[in-house]
């Protein structure tokens, strides 16, 4: 990776030196304990860096062109939902995450359809045939309005 996660982590250790002080006196135990804690923090950052790398490799996220192609095939709504849920991908496997996203997309579509059916009911339409006729007439009215508003 060109840029690592927490790329400046090494700065913690840059000026750290173990051993006797410059004047030859022994290093105090408290100072040594502090330096050991700094090393432990650095090791934790290295572990997290390694975990993130393996996540990217396991999920095949390095293939940017493939990711872009998959995004282009999705609708804007699906792209937005995938982008919003991307941070949650680390909490489950790739298959589980894909199923989770599919489930949420299905929920969004169902909610939209329910809203549409409720609108039909408010308009006094009680069958799907009436709803289809209503939609056709609505499109015709919109086209006529556009043609009237934008004459050539």
Coordinates of C-alpha atoms in Angstrom, one line a residue:
X1 CA 0.0 0.0 0.0
X2 CA 1.3 3.4 -0.9
X3 CA -0.3 5.1 2.1
X4 CA -0.8 3.0 5.2
X5 CA -3.5 3.4 7.8
X6 CA -2.3 5.8 10.4
X7 CA 0.7 6.6 8.3
X8 CA 2.4 8.7 11.0
X9 CA 2.4 5.9 13.6
X10 CA 6.1 5.6 13.3
X11 CA 6.6 9.1 14.5
X12 CA 5.9 7.8 18.0
X13 CA 9.1 5.8 18.0
X14 CA 11.3 8.1 16.0
X15 CA 13.1 9.7 18.9
X16 CA 12.7 6.8 21.4
X17 CA 15.9 5.4 22.7
X18 CA 16.4 2.7 25.3
X19 CA 19.4 2.4 27.5
X20 CA 21.4 4.7 29.8
X21 CA 20.8 8.5 29.7
X22 CA 23.3 10.7 27.9
X23 CA 25.0 11.5 31.2
X24 CA 25.6 7.8 31.8
X25 CA 23.0 7.4 34.6
X26 CA 20.7 4.5 34.5
X27 CA 17.3 4.9 33.0
X28 CA 14.6 5.3 35.7
X29 CA 12.0 2.5 35.8
X30 CA 9.1 4.9 35.3
X31 CA 10.7 6.2 32.1
X32 CA 11.4 2.7 30.8
X33 CA 7.7 1.7 31.6
X34 CA 6.5 4.8 29.6
X35 CA 8.7 3.8 26.7
X36 CA 7.4 0.3 26.8
X37 CA 3.8 1.6 26.8
X38 CA 4.6 3.7 23.7
X39 CA 6.0 0.5 22.0
X40 CA 2.8 -1.3 23.0
X41 CA 0.7 1.5 21.4
X42 CA 2.8 1.3 18.3
X43 CA 2.3 -2.5 18.1
X44 CA -1.5 -2.0 18.5
X45 CA -1.4 0.4 15.5
X46 CA 0.6 -2.2 13.5
X47 CA -2.0 -4.9 14.4
X48 CA -4.8 -2.6 13.2
X49 CA -2.9 -1.8 10.0
X50 CA -2.5 -5.5 9.3
X51 CA -6.2 -6.2 10.1
X52 CA -7.3 -3.5 7.7
X53 CA -5.0 -4.8 4.9
X54 CA -6.2 -8.4 5.3
X55 CA -9.8 -7.1 5.2
X56 CA -9.1 -5.3 1.9
X57 CA -7.4 -8.3 0.4
X58 CA -10.1 -10.8 1.6
X59 CA -12.9 -8.6 0.2
X60 CA -11.0 -8.1 -3.1
X61 CA -11.3 -4.3 -2.7
X62 CA -8.1 -3.6 -4.4
X63 CA -9.6 -4.3 -7.8
X64 CA -10.9 -0.7 -8.2
X65 CA -12.0 -1.2 -11.8
X66 CA -14.3 -4.1 -10.8
X67 CA -15.7 -2.0 -8.0
X68 CA -16.4 0.9 -10.3
X69 CA -18.1 -1.4 -12.9
X70 CA -20.3 -2.9 -10.2
X71 CA -21.3 0.6 -9.0
X72 CA -22.1 1.7 -12.6
X73 CA -24.6 -1.2 -12.9
X74 CA -26.4 -0.1 -9.8
X75 CA -29.1 2.6 -9.6
X76 CA -28.3 5.8 -7.8
X77 CA -30.4 4.6 -4.9
X78 CA -28.4 1.4 -4.7
X79 CA -25.1 3.2 -4.9
X80 CA -26.1 5.6 -2.2
X81 CA -27.2 2.7 0.1
X82 CA -24.0 0.7 -0.6
X83 CA -21.9 3.8 0.2
X84 CA -23.8 4.5 3.4
X85 CA -23.5 0.9 4.6
X86 CA -19.8 0.4 3.6
X87 CA -18.6 1.1 7.2
X88 CA -20.7 -1.8 8.5
X89 CA -19.1 -4.3 6.1
X90 CA -16.3 -5.1 8.6
X91 CA -18.8 -6.5 11.1
X92 CA -19.8 -9.5 9.0
X93 CA -18.6 -11.6 6.1
X94 CA -18.9 -10.4 2.5
X95 CA -21.9 -12.7 1.9
X96 CA -23.7 -11.6 5.0
X97 CA -23.1 -8.0 4.1
X98 CA -24.4 -8.5 0.5
X99 CA -27.5 -10.2 2.0
X100 CA -27.9 -7.3 4.4
X101 CA -27.8 -4.7 1.6
X102 CA -30.2 -6.7 -0.6
X103 CA -32.6 -6.9 2.3
X104 CA -32.5 -3.2 2.9
X105 CA -32.9 -2.5 -0.8
X106 CA -36.0 -4.8 -0.8
X107 CA -37.4 -2.9 2.2
X108 CA -36.9 0.5 0.4
X109 CA -38.7 -0.8 -2.7
X110 CA -41.5 -2.3 -0.6
X111 CA -42.0 1.0 1.3
X112 CA -42.1 2.9 -2.0
X113 CA -44.6 0.5 -3.5
X114 CA -46.8 0.8 -0.3
X115 CA -46.7 4.5 -0.6
X116 CA -47.7 4.3 -4.2
X117 CA -50.6 2.0 -3.4
X118 CA -51.7 4.2 -0.6
X119 CA -51.7 7.1 -3.1
X120 CA -53.9 5.1 -5.4
X121 CA -56.3 4.4 -2.6
X122 CA -56.5 8.1 -1.7
X123 CA -57.3 8.8 -5.4
X124 CA -60.2 6.4 -5.1
X125 CA -58.6 3.6 -7.2
X126 CA -59.4 0.2 -5.9
X127 CA -58.0 -2.2 -8.6
X128 CA -54.6 -2.4 -10.2
X129 CA -56.2 -2.0 -13.6
X130 CA -57.6 1.4 -12.5
X131 CA -54.1 2.3 -11.2
X132 CA -52.5 1.4 -14.5
X133 CA -55.0 3.5 -16.4
X134 CA -54.4 6.4 -14.0
X135 CA -50.6 6.1 -14.5
X136 CA -51.0 6.1 -18.4
X137 CA -53.3 9.1 -18.2
X138 CA -50.9 10.9 -15.9
X139 CA -48.0 10.3 -18.3
X140 CA -50.0 11.5 -21.2
X141 CA -51.0 14.7 -19.3
X142 CA -47.3 15.3 -18.3
X143 CA -46.2 14.8 -21.9
X144 CA -48.9 17.2 -23.2
X145 CA -47.9 19.8 -20.5
X146 CA -44.2 19.6 -21.5
X147 CA -45.1 19.8 -25.2
X148 CA -47.3 22.8 -24.5
X149 CA -44.7 24.5 -22.3
X150 CA -41.8 23.9 -24.7
X151 CA -43.0 24.4 -28.3
X152 CA -40.3 23.9 -31.0

